[in-house]
Coordinates of C-alpha atoms and ligand atoms in Angstrom, one line a residue:
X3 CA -24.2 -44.0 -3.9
X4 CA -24.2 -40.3 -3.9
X5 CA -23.5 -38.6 -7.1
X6 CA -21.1 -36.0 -7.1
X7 CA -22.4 -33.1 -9.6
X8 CA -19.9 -31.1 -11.4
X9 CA -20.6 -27.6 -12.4
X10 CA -20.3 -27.9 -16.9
X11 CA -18.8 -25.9 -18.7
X12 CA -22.5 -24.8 -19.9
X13 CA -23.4 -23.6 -16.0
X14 CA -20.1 -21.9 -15.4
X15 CA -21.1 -19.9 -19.4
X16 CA -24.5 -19.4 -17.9
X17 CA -23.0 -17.8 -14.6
X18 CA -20.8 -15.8 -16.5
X19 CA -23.3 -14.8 -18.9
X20 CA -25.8 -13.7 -16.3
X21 CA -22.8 -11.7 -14.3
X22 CA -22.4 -9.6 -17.7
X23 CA -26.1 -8.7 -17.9
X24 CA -26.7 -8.0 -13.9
X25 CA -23.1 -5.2 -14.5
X26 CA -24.7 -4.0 -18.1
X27 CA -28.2 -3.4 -15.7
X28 CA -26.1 -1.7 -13.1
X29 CA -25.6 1.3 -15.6
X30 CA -28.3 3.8 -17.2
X31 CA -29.1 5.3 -20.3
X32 CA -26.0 5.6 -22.8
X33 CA -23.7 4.0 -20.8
X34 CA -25.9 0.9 -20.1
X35 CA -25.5 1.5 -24.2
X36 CA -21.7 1.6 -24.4
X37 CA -21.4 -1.4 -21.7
X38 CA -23.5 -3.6 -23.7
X39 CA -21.4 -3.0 -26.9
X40 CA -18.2 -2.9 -24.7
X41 CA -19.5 -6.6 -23.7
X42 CA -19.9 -7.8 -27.1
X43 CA -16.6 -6.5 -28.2
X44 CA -14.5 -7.7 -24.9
X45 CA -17.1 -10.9 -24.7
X46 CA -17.3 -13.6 -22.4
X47 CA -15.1 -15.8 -24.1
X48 CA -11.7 -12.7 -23.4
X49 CA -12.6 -12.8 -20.0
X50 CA -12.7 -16.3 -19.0
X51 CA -9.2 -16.3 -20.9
X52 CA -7.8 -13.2 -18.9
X53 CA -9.6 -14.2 -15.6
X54 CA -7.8 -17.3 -15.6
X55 CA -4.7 -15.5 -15.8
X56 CA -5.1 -13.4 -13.3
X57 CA -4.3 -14.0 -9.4
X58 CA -7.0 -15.0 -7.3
X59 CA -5.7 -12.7 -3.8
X60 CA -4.2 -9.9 -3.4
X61 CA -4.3 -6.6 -5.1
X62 CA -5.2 -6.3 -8.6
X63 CA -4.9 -3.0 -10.6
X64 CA -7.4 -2.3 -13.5
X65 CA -5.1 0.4 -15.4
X66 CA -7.2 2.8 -17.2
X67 CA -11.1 1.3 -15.9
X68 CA -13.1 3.5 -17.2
X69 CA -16.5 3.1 -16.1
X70 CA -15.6 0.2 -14.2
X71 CA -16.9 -2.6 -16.5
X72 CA -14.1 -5.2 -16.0
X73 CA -12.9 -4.7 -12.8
X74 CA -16.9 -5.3 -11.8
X75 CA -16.6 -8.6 -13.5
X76 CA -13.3 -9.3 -12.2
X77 CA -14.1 -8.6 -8.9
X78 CA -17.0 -10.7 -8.6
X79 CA -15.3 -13.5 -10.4
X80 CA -12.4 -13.3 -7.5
X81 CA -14.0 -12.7 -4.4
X82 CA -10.6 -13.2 -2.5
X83 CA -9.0 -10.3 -4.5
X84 CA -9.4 -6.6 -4.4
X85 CA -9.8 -5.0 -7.4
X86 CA -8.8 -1.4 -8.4
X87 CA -9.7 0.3 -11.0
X88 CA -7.2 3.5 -12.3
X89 CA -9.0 5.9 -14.3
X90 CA -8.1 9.6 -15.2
X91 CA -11.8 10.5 -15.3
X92 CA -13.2 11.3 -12.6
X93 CA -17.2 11.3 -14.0
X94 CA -16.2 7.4 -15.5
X95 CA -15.2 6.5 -12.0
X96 CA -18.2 8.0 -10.1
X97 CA -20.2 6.3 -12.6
X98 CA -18.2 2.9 -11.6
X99 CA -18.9 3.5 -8.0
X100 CA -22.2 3.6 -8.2
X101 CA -22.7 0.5 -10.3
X102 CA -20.5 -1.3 -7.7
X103 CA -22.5 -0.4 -4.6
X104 CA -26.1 -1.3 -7.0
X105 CA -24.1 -4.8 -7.5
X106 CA -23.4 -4.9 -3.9
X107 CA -19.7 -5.6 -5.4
X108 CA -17.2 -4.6 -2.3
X109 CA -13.6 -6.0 -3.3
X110 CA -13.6 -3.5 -5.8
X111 CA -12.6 0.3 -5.4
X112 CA -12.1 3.2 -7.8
X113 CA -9.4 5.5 -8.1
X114 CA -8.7 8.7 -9.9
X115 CA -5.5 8.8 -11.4
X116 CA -3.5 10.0 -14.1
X117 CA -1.4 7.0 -15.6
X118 CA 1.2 9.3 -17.6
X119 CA 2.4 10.3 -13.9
X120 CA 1.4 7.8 -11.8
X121 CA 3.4 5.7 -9.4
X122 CA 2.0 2.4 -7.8
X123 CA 2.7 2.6 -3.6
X124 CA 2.2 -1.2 -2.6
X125 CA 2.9 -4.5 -4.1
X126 CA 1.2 -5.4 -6.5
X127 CA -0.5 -9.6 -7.3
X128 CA -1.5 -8.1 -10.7
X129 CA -2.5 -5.9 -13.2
X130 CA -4.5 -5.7 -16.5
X131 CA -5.0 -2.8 -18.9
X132 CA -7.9 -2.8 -21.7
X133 CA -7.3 -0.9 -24.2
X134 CA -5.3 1.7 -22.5
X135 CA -2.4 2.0 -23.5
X136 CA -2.6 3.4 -27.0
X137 CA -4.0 6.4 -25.2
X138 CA -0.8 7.4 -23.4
X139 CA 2.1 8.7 -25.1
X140 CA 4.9 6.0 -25.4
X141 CA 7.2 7.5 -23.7
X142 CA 5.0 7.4 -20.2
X143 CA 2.9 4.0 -21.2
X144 CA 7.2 2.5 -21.0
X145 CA 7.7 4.5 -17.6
X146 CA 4.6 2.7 -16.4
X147 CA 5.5 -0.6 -17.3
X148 CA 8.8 -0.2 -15.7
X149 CA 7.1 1.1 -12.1
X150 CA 4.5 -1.5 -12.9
X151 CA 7.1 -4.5 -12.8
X152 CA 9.4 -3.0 -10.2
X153 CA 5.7 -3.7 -7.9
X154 CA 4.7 -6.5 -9.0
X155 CA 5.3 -9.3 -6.8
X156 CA 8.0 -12.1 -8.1
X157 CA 5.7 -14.4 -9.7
X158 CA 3.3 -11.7 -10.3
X159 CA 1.2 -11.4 -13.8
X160 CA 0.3 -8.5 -16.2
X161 CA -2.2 -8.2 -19.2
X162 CA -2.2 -6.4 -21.9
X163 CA -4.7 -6.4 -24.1
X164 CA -4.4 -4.2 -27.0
X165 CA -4.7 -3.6 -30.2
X166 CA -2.0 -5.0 -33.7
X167 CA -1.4 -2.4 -36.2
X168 CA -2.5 -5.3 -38.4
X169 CA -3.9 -5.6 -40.9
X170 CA -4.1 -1.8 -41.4
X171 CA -7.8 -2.0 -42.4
X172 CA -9.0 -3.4 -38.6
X173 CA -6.8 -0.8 -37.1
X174 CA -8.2 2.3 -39.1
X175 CA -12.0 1.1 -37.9
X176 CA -10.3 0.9 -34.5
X177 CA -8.7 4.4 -35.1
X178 CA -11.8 5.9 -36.0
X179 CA -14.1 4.5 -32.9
X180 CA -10.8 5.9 -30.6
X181 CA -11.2 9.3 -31.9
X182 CA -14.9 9.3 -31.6
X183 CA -14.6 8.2 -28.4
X184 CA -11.5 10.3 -26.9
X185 CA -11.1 13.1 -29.1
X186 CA -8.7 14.6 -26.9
X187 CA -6.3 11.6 -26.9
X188 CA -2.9 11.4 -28.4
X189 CA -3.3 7.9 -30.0
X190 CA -0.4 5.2 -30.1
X191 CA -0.6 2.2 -31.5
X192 CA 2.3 -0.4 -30.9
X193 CA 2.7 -3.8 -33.4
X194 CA 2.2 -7.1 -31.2
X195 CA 6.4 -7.4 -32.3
X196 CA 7.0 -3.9 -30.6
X197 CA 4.7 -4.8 -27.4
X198 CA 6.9 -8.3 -27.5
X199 CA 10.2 -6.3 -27.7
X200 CA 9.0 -3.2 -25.0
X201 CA 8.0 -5.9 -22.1
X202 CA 10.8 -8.2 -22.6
X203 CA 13.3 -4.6 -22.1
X204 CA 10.9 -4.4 -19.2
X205 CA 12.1 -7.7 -17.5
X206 CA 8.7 -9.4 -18.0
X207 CA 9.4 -13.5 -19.3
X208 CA 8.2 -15.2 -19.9
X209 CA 5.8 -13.3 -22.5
X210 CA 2.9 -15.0 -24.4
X211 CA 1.0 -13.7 -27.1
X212 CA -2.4 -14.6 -28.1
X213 CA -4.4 -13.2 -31.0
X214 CA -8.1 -12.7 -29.9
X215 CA -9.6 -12.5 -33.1
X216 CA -13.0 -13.1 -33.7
X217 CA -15.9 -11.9 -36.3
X218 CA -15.6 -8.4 -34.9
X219 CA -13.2 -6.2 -37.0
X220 CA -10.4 -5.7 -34.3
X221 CA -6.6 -6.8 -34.4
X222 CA -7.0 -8.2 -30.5
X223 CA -3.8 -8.5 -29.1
X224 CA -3.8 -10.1 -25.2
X225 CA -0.1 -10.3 -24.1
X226 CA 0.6 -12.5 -20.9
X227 CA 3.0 -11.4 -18.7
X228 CA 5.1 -13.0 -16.2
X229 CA 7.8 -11.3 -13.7
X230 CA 10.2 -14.1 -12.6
X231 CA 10.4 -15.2 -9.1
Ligands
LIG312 C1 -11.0 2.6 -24.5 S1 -11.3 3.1 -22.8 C2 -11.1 1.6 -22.0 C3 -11.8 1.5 -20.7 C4 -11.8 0.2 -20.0 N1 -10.5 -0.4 -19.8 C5 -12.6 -0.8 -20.9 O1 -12.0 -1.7 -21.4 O2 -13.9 -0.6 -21.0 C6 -9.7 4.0 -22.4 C7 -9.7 4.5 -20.9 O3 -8.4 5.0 -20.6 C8 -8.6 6.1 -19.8 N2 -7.4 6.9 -19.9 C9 -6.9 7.6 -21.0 N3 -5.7 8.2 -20.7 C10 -5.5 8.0 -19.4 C11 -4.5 8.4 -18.5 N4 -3.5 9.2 -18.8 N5 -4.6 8.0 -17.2 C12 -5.6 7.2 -16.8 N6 -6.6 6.8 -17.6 C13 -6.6 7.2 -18.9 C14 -9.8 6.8 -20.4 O4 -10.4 7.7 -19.5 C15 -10.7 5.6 -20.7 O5 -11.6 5.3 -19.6

């Protein structure tokens, strides 16, 4: 009798866990720095949620990439998907491209572009923003979830992960990294209500909110969004 062996949820940890390190290698110096930390603070446990989430074909946008972190680990994790990652900053994205092609990573690209005045072209499987949107003014971060939906495909999925404005203690330790960070930034912080209230006037349902709270002092918000067929 032949046994069938099925990967445990121990391997598929392991896999995972080794992906993260080979991406965190892929980068030098400070940013091999900032990826580590980034890891630990978006950590393996966030991305197995999100990645199961998340389309397996088709085109998935990575709003606001940044060096490229995610939509590496994304990537490799859907090999039957093409990943792109957004980013207004051009040196972030070189740096992105580079670890991609030291990866060996191909369904992944890297595109500069400025999300207060950007407009997606094609249809869309879905689409995921890290921490992004509390950098763009609200007026343009609503403008882009309404050109966001109008391209996703019916059925299509969005995440958002974010950050509460609760409690007020986790957001001012948040509000100090962003400004060390991004100086430059206008900062804009939504409540998980107001995210609720902005994607349902979208047309996004249904729309599920989880709380990714963990030791790390961060009001994780991860909304999961649906456009209906
Ligand atoms: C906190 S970082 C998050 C990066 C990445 N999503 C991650 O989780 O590691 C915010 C990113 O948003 C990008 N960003 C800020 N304003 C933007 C804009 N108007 N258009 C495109 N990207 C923008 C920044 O360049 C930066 O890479």
């Amino acid at each position: 009798m032949k046994l069938a062996i099925i990967e445990s949820p121990q391997d598929k940890y392991r896999l995972k866990r080794d992906l993260a390190a080979r991406i965190i290698a892929a980068y030098s110096g400070v940013i091999r720095l900032y990826a580590f930390v980034r890891f630990k603070i978006i950590h393996l446990r966030f991305l197995e949620e999100m990645e199961q989430y998340l389309p397996d074909e088709g085109d998935l946008l990575d709003l606001g990439c940044g060096f490229g972190l995610f939509a590496l680990y994304i990537a490799a994790c859907k090999p039957n998907a093409r990943v792109i990652g957004l980013d207004v900053n051009a040196r972030r994205l070189q740096i992105a491209r580079v670890a991609a092609a030291q990866l060996g990573i191909r369904n992944v690209e890297f595109i500069q572009r400025d999300l207060r005045d950007w407009r997606p072209a094609q249809p869309i499987a879905g689409a995921y923003a890290l921490d992004v949107f509390h950098h763009i003014p609200l007026e343009s971060g609503n403008r882009l979830l309404v050109d966001l939906f109008a391209h996703l495909k019916p059925t299509g999925r969005f995440l958002l992960k974010d950050i509460d404005t609760a409690p007020r203690l986790m957001l001012a330790f948040t509000y100090l990294l962003d400004v060390l960070m991004s100086p430059r930034d206008d900062l804009a912080y939504r409540s998980a209500g107001a995210w609720q209230r902005q994607l349902a006037a979208t047309g996004f349902a249904p729309i599920y909110l989880h709380f990714l709270w963990d030791l790390m002092p961060y009001p994780h918000i991860l909304l999961i969004c649906d456009k209906p067929a």
